[in-house]
Amino acid sequence: MQLQQLQMTSGNANQKWSMVLARNAKADDRFVYAVKSTGVFCRPSCPSRRPKRENVEFFDLPNQAQKAGYRPCRRCTPLERNPQAQKVEAACRYIDENLDITLSLTAISRHVAISPFHFQRMFKRILGISPREYQQARRAGKFRQALLSDGSVTEAIYEAGFSSSSRAYESIPAQLGMTPSAYKRGGEGIEIRCTVVSTELGKLLVATTARGVCSVRFGESEAAMLRELKQDFRSATIHRDDTGLKSVADQIKQLLSGSPTSLNIPLDLRGTAFQQMVWKELRRIPAGQTRSYTDVAKTIGKPRAVRAVANACGSNPVALVVPCHRVVQKNGSLAGYRWGVKRKAALLEKERNS
């Protein structure tokens, strides 16, 4: 056990060193590195000359480096919050406050005093999506909430800030997984095909709409899994299609082997803008590696939203494809898993040994 922990620690250190060599700004809120020969600790993105690897040690938090006797670098100021992340947070707040209008890239970048070109690159590097995609996702989230109220679809369209119904029907279905009117009716008129296959970790249900995979879940009882699917899409037409979905199910089952399989399967995921952001980040975690809920929150530019990240992981509708099993607590413990902690442990073990 000690040898395995030592190997995992060494692997994490190598990953961090690679981020330091790449001056990866995304890692700035994950850890700092300290240089024994100078007594200084820095952010991974620090522009200073890179030290020799044998002179470097890593700390999760700046105050840990200080307690070890290191002083903060004057160039990258690791004790201060990442100024670029602050700019992105300010831009997100500005977008959220103005969802009733379509903000141009120039207007948003001017608000945070950065040129449009550099702002676009910085925003996408930190959040993983463009300002336009963020604006669309937030508006879709507001629209989704309005649809679930007692008002009409038309009222929801204008409440969410769309200038016309045609604009809403052009841009929203890809995020709702269906047209706005169908979503308000609980999926009425939507056809969902499903299949249930046996795996070493229990039964696996795979369901798709015309747009892509909408549900992947583990279970012990086919009847219970089908009932849950019906509850999620209460007014949709659902039928079994074991033959037609065999190819898709086989591809997803490959993920159970633990090997870093690359899937080219379209997804049809319903979720809030925040959930979509978290699920997109989870798909970037390589097989065999894990991230803490805190890591994910920092990476998406929401360092205080650790609990919300955990909730997004818990509401992930597509097991394996969106690998929420790769998110653990900060101390390395497994925490919870929508489909059982034993399955989570088995999946991580397979990925580590592949």
Coordinates of N, CA, C and O in Angstrom, one line a residue, residues 274-275 277-279 281-282 291-316 324 327-328:
F274 N -24.3 25.8 -15.4 CA -23.2 25.4 -14.5 C -23.0 23.9 -14.6 O -21.8 23.5 -14.7
Q275 N -24.0 23.1 -14.7 CA -23.8 21.6 -14.8 C -23.1 21.3 -16.1 O -22.2 20.5 -16.1
M277 N -21.1 23.1 -17.7 CA -19.7 23.5 -17.6 C -18.9 22.5 -16.8 O -17.8 22.1 -17.2
V278 N -19.5 22.0 -15.7 CA -18.8 20.9 -14.9 C -18.6 19.7 -15.7 O -17.6 19.1 -15.8
W279 N -19.7 19.2 -16.4 CA -19.6 18.0 -17.2 C -18.6 18.1 -18.3 O -17.9 17.1 -18.6
E281 N -15.9 19.8 -18.2 CA -14.6 19.8 -17.6 C -14.2 18.3 -17.1 O -13.1 17.9 -17.2
L282 N -15.2 17.6 -16.7 CA -15.0 16.2 -16.3 C -14.5 15.3 -17.4 O -13.7 14.4 -17.3
R291 N -9.4 14.1 -10.0 CA -9.3 15.5 -9.5 C -10.3 15.7 -8.3 O -11.2 14.9 -8.2
S292 N -9.9 16.6 -7.5 CA -10.8 16.8 -6.3 C -11.9 17.8 -6.8 O -11.9 18.5 -7.8
Y293 N -13.0 17.8 -6.0 CA -14.1 18.8 -6.3 C -13.6 20.2 -6.2 O -14.0 21.0 -7.0
T294 N -12.6 20.5 -5.4 CA -12.0 21.8 -5.3 C -11.2 22.1 -6.6 O -11.3 23.2 -7.1
D295 N -10.5 21.1 -7.1 CA -9.8 21.3 -8.3 C -10.7 21.7 -9.5 O -10.4 22.6 -10.2
V296 N -11.8 20.9 -9.6 CA -12.8 21.2 -10.7 C -13.4 22.6 -10.5 O -13.5 23.3 -11.5
A297 N -13.7 23.0 -9.3 CA -14.3 24.3 -9.1 C -13.3 25.4 -9.5 O -13.7 26.4 -10.1
K298 N -12.1 25.2 -9.1 CA -11.1 26.2 -9.5 C -10.9 26.3 -11.0 O -10.7 27.3 -11.6
T299 N -10.8 25.1 -11.6 CA -10.6 25.0 -13.1 C -11.7 25.7 -13.9 O -11.4 26.3 -14.9
I300 N -12.9 25.6 -13.4 CA -14.0 26.3 -14.2 C -14.2 27.7 -13.8 O -15.1 28.4 -14.2
G301 N -13.3 28.2 -12.9 CA -13.3 29.6 -12.5 C -14.3 29.9 -11.4 O -14.7 31.1 -11.2
K302 N -14.8 28.9 -10.7 CA -15.7 29.1 -9.6 C -15.2 28.4 -8.3 O -15.7 27.5 -7.8
P303 N -14.1 29.0 -7.8 CA -13.4 28.3 -6.7 C -14.2 28.1 -5.4 O -13.9 27.2 -4.6
R304 N -15.3 28.9 -5.2 CA -16.1 28.8 -4.1 C -17.3 27.8 -4.3 O -18.1 27.6 -3.3
A305 N -17.4 27.3 -5.5 CA -18.6 26.5 -5.8 C -18.3 25.0 -5.7 O -18.8 24.2 -6.5
V306 N -17.6 24.6 -4.6 CA -17.2 23.2 -4.5 C -18.4 22.3 -4.3 O -18.5 21.3 -4.9
R307 N -19.4 22.8 -3.4 CA -20.6 22.0 -3.2 C -21.4 21.9 -4.5 O -22.0 20.8 -4.8
A308 N -21.5 23.0 -5.2 CA -22.3 22.9 -6.5 C -21.6 22.0 -7.5 O -22.3 21.3 -8.2
V309 N -20.3 21.9 -7.5 CA -19.6 21.0 -8.4 C -20.0 19.5 -8.0 O -20.3 18.7 -8.8
A310 N -20.0 19.3 -6.7 CA -20.3 17.9 -6.2 C -21.8 17.6 -6.6 O -22.1 16.5 -7.0
N311 N -22.7 18.6 -6.5 CA -24.1 18.3 -6.9 C -24.2 18.0 -8.4 O -25.0 17.2 -8.8
A312 N -23.4 18.8 -9.2 CA -23.4 18.5 -10.6 C -22.9 17.1 -11.0 O -23.4 16.5 -11.9
C313 N -21.8 16.7 -10.2 CA -21.3 15.3 -10.4 C -22.4 14.3 -10.1 O -22.6 13.3 -10.8
G314 N -23.2 14.6 -9.0 CA -24.2 13.7 -8.5 C -25.4 13.6 -9.5 O -26.1 12.6 -9.5
S315 N -25.6 14.7 -10.3 CA -26.7 14.7 -11.2 C -26.3 14.3 -12.6 O -27.1 14.5 -13.5
N316 N -25.1 13.9 -12.8 CA -24.6 13.5 -14.1 C -25.5 12.4 -14.7 O -25.6 11.4 -14.1
C324 N -17.7 11.2 -14.0 CA -17.8 11.8 -12.6 C -17.1 10.9 -11.6 O -16.8 11.4 -10.5
V327 N -13.7 12.1 -9.9 CA -13.7 13.2 -8.9 C -13.8 12.7 -7.5 O -14.7 12.0 -7.2
V328 N -12.8 13.1 -6.7 CA -12.7 12.6 -5.3 C -12.6 13.7 -4.4 O -12.5 14.9 -4.8

